[in-house]
Amino acid sequence: MSGVVVGVELAGEIAYAFPEKKTVLAHNTGVLLDGFKDKTRRITLDQLKNLGVDVAKSIVKKLKNKKVKGYKRNPLIALIPTGQKSGIAELPFAVTTFKPLINMKQKDLFITKVYTAFGA
């Protein structure tokens, strides 16, 4: 998976749902969540590691002759779940793990929707 918001969210969900499986988050830059505050990246990395996610930096080859559109996020708030019980919110004035903010995003977690759809 990639080290952008969707990849981080999905890696956290998979690691939370399947702790016995090895989850690897690979990305092609030297930093996770490029463009986010250092504190956001540090807390996110800690949360992923606590879930057992292996974060492998700079092992994905860059696409040749293809333009990659950068992630354009909301400048007011970024909600990044890292599993069903953890996550981080980045605001212009603060970085927080305040649960009510994180819960706003965790309601639509992909794996939860899949479990529900398949009756698991």
PDB file of C-alpha atoms in Angstrom:
ATOM      1  CA  MET A   1       0.000   0.000   0.000  1.00  0.00           C
ATOM      2  CA  SER A   2       1.014   3.587  -0.450  1.00  0.00           C
ATOM      3  CA  GLY A   3       2.031   6.020   2.302  1.00  0.00           C
ATOM      4  CA  VAL A   4      -0.662   8.591   1.535  1.00  0.00           C
ATOM      5  CA  VAL A   5      -3.862   9.061   3.538  1.00  0.00           C
ATOM      6  CA  VAL A   6      -5.821   6.234   1.896  1.00  0.00           C
ATOM      7  CA  GLY A   7      -2.904   3.814   2.221  1.00  0.00           C
ATOM      8  CA  VAL A   8      -2.357   4.726   5.873  1.00  0.00           C
ATOM      9  CA  GLU A   9      -6.058   4.313   6.631  1.00  0.00           C
ATOM     10  CA  LEU A  10      -6.311   0.979   4.842  1.00  0.00           C
ATOM     11  CA  ALA A  11      -3.103  -0.387   6.400  1.00  0.00           C
ATOM     12  CA  GLY A  12      -4.407   0.525   9.860  1.00  0.00           C
ATOM     13  CA  GLU A  13      -7.778  -1.091   9.184  1.00  0.00           C
ATOM     14  CA  ILE A  14      -6.229  -4.314   7.888  1.00  0.00           C
ATOM     15  CA  ALA A  15      -3.729  -4.522  10.760  1.00  0.00           C
ATOM     16  CA  TYR A  16      -6.508  -3.945  13.290  1.00  0.00           C
ATOM     17  CA  ALA A  17      -8.875  -6.485  11.715  1.00  0.00           C
ATOM     18  CA  PHE A  18      -6.223  -9.131  11.020  1.00  0.00           C
ATOM     19  CA  PRO A  19      -3.489  -8.790  13.673  1.00  0.00           C
ATOM     20  CA  GLU A  20      -2.091 -12.224  12.789  1.00  0.00           C
ATOM     21  CA  LYS A  21      -1.314 -11.087   9.212  1.00  0.00           C
ATOM     22  CA  LYS A  22       1.733  -9.075   8.157  1.00  0.00           C
ATOM     23  CA  THR A  23       0.758  -5.631   6.848  1.00  0.00           C
ATOM     24  CA  VAL A  24       3.341  -3.625   4.903  1.00  0.00           C
ATOM     25  CA  LEU A  25       2.924   0.029   4.011  1.00  0.00           C
ATOM     26  CA  ALA A  26       5.376   0.929   1.226  1.00  0.00           C
ATOM     27  CA  HIS A  27       5.834   4.325  -0.324  1.00  0.00           C
ATOM     28  CA  ASN A  28       8.261   6.054  -2.650  1.00  0.00           C
ATOM     29  CA  THR A  29       9.241   9.083  -0.584  1.00  0.00           C
ATOM     30  CA  GLY A  30      11.401   9.425   2.468  1.00  0.00           C
ATOM     31  CA  VAL A  31       8.484  10.492   4.652  1.00  0.00           C
ATOM     32  CA  LEU A  32       5.083   9.106   5.459  1.00  0.00           C
ATOM     33  CA  LEU A  33       2.181  11.470   4.675  1.00  0.00           C
ATOM     34  CA  ASP A  34       4.287  13.901   2.676  1.00  0.00           C
ATOM     35  CA  GLY A  35       2.929  17.432   3.037  1.00  0.00           C
ATOM     36  CA  PHE A  36       1.596  16.956   6.562  1.00  0.00           C
ATOM     37  CA  LYS A  37       3.053  18.395   9.763  1.00  0.00           C
ATOM     38  CA  ASP A  38       5.962  16.526  11.378  1.00  0.00           C
ATOM     39  CA  LYS A  39       3.877  15.831  14.480  1.00  0.00           C
ATOM     40  CA  THR A  40       1.097  14.310  12.351  1.00  0.00           C
ATOM     41  CA  ARG A  41       3.574  12.022  10.589  1.00  0.00           C
ATOM     42  CA  ARG A  42       5.286  11.006  13.843  1.00  0.00           C
ATOM     43  CA  ILE A  43       2.044  10.146  15.684  1.00  0.00           C
ATOM     44  CA  THR A  44       0.668   8.317  12.643  1.00  0.00           C
ATOM     45  CA  LEU A  45       3.848   6.246  12.349  1.00  0.00           C
ATOM     46  CA  ASP A  46       3.699   5.383  16.080  1.00  0.00           C
ATOM     47  CA  GLN A  47       0.047   4.332  15.797  1.00  0.00           C
ATOM     48  CA  LEU A  48       0.743   2.140  12.772  1.00  0.00           C
ATOM     49  CA  LYS A  49       3.740   0.508  14.429  1.00  0.00           C
ATOM     50  CA  ASN A  50       1.633  -0.182  17.543  1.00  0.00           C
ATOM     51  CA  LEU A  51      -0.768  -2.065  15.259  1.00  0.00           C
ATOM     52  CA  GLY A  52       2.152  -4.067  13.830  1.00  0.00           C
ATOM     53  CA  VAL A  53       2.289  -2.346  10.430  1.00  0.00           C
ATOM     54  CA  ASP A  54       5.712  -2.573   8.772  1.00  0.00           C
ATOM     55  CA  VAL A  55       6.425   0.833   7.204  1.00  0.00           C
ATOM     56  CA  ALA A  56       8.927   0.440   4.360  1.00  0.00           C
ATOM     57  CA  LYS A  57      10.246   3.710   2.980  1.00  0.00           C
ATOM     58  CA  SER A  58      11.604   4.362  -0.491  1.00  0.00           C
ATOM     59  CA  ILE A  59      11.133   0.851  -1.875  1.00  0.00           C
ATOM     60  CA  VAL A  60       8.476   1.618  -4.460  1.00  0.00           C
ATOM     61  CA  LYS A  61       9.829   2.596  -7.883  1.00  0.00           C
ATOM     62  CA  LYS A  62       8.607   5.885  -9.236  1.00  0.00           C
ATOM     63  CA  LEU A  63       6.377   5.678 -12.267  1.00  0.00           C
ATOM     64  CA  LYS A  64       8.311   6.518 -15.406  1.00  0.00           C
ATOM     65  CA  ASN A  65       6.826   8.914 -17.953  1.00  0.00           C
ATOM     66  CA  LYS A  66       3.638   9.271 -15.926  1.00  0.00           C
ATOM     67  CA  LYS A  67       2.479  12.292 -14.026  1.00  0.00           C
ATOM     68  CA  VAL A  68       1.254  11.499 -10.547  1.00  0.00           C
ATOM     69  CA  LYS A  69      -1.322  13.881  -9.178  1.00  0.00           C
ATOM     70  CA  GLY A  70      -0.566  14.874  -5.605  1.00  0.00           C
ATOM     71  CA  TYR A  71      -3.075  14.390  -2.824  1.00  0.00           C
ATOM     72  CA  LYS A  72      -5.113  17.552  -2.383  1.00  0.00           C
ATOM     73  CA  ARG A  73      -6.538  17.672   1.096  1.00  0.00           C
ATOM     74  CA  ASN A  74      -8.893  19.991   2.889  1.00  0.00           C
ATOM     75  CA  PRO A  75      -6.771  22.876   4.279  1.00  0.00           C
ATOM     76  CA  LEU A  76      -8.958  23.163   7.399  1.00  0.00           C
ATOM     77  CA  ILE A  77      -8.871  19.590   8.705  1.00  0.00           C
ATOM     78  CA  ALA A  78      -7.379  16.226   7.831  1.00  0.00           C
ATOM     79  CA  LEU A  79      -8.788  13.149   9.576  1.00  0.00           C
ATOM     80  CA  ILE A  80      -6.553  10.091   9.312  1.00  0.00           C
ATOM     81  CA  PRO A  81      -7.822   6.894  10.953  1.00  0.00           C
ATOM     82  CA  THR A  82      -5.120   4.314  11.662  1.00  0.00           C
ATOM     83  CA  GLY A  83      -7.458   1.494  12.600  1.00  0.00           C
ATOM     84  CA  GLN A  84     -10.766   1.257  14.375  1.00  0.00           C
ATOM     85  CA  LYS A  85      -9.524   2.594  17.698  1.00  0.00           C
ATOM     86  CA  SER A  86      -6.842   5.108  16.720  1.00  0.00           C
ATOM     87  CA  GLY A  87      -6.251   8.006  14.400  1.00  0.00           C
ATOM     88  CA  ILE A  88      -5.100  11.579  14.142  1.00  0.00           C
ATOM     89  CA  ALA A  89      -6.596  14.929  13.157  1.00  0.00           C
ATOM     90  CA  GLU A  90      -4.545  17.773  11.732  1.00  0.00           C
ATOM     91  CA  LEU A  91      -5.963  21.281  12.006  1.00  0.00           C
ATOM     92  CA  PRO A  92      -4.214  24.522  10.997  1.00  0.00           C
ATOM     93  CA  PHE A  93      -3.499  25.281  14.669  1.00  0.00           C
ATOM     94  CA  ALA A  94      -3.105  21.812  16.202  1.00  0.00           C
ATOM     95  CA  VAL A  95      -2.493  18.109  15.765  1.00  0.00           C
ATOM     96  CA  THR A  96      -4.616  15.884  17.982  1.00  0.00           C
ATOM     97  CA  THR A  97      -5.776  12.343  18.665  1.00  0.00           C
ATOM     98  CA  PHE A  98      -8.992  13.641  20.277  1.00  0.00           C
ATOM     99  CA  LYS A  99     -11.411  10.724  19.902  1.00  0.00           C
ATOM    100  CA  PRO A 100     -14.615  12.646  18.957  1.00  0.00           C
ATOM    101  CA  LEU A 101     -12.824  14.188  15.953  1.00  0.00           C
ATOM    102  CA  ILE A 102     -11.370  10.861  14.850  1.00  0.00           C
ATOM    103  CA  ASN A 103     -14.723   9.105  15.278  1.00  0.00           C
ATOM    104  CA  MET A 104     -16.248  11.393  12.631  1.00  0.00           C
ATOM    105  CA  LYS A 105     -14.138   9.615  10.012  1.00  0.00           C
ATOM    106  CA  GLN A 106     -14.036   6.136  11.526  1.00  0.00           C
ATOM    107  CA  LYS A 107     -17.750   5.633  10.910  1.00  0.00           C
ATOM    108  CA  ASP A 108     -17.054   5.013   7.209  1.00  0.00           C
ATOM    109  CA  LEU A 109     -14.121   2.618   7.525  1.00  0.00           C
ATOM    110  CA  PHE A 110     -13.785   0.381   4.487  1.00  0.00           C
ATOM    111  CA  ILE A 111     -13.319  -2.921   6.297  1.00  0.00           C
ATOM    112  CA  THR A 112     -16.309  -2.242   8.553  1.00  0.00           C
ATOM    113  CA  LYS A 113     -18.463  -1.689   5.471  1.00  0.00           C
ATOM    114  CA  VAL A 114     -17.159  -4.878   3.853  1.00  0.00           C
ATOM    115  CA  TYR A 115     -17.789  -6.914   7.023  1.00  0.00           C
ATOM    116  CA  THR A 116     -21.333  -5.582   7.187  1.00  0.00           C
ATOM    117  CA  ALA A 117     -21.979  -6.258   3.494  1.00  0.00           C
ATOM    118  CA  PHE A 118     -20.869  -9.875   3.844  1.00  0.00           C
ATOM    119  CA  GLY A 119     -22.562 -10.422   7.184  1.00  0.00           C
ATOM    120  CA  ALA A 120     -19.318 -11.005   9.051  1.00  0.00           C
TER     121      ALA A 120
END
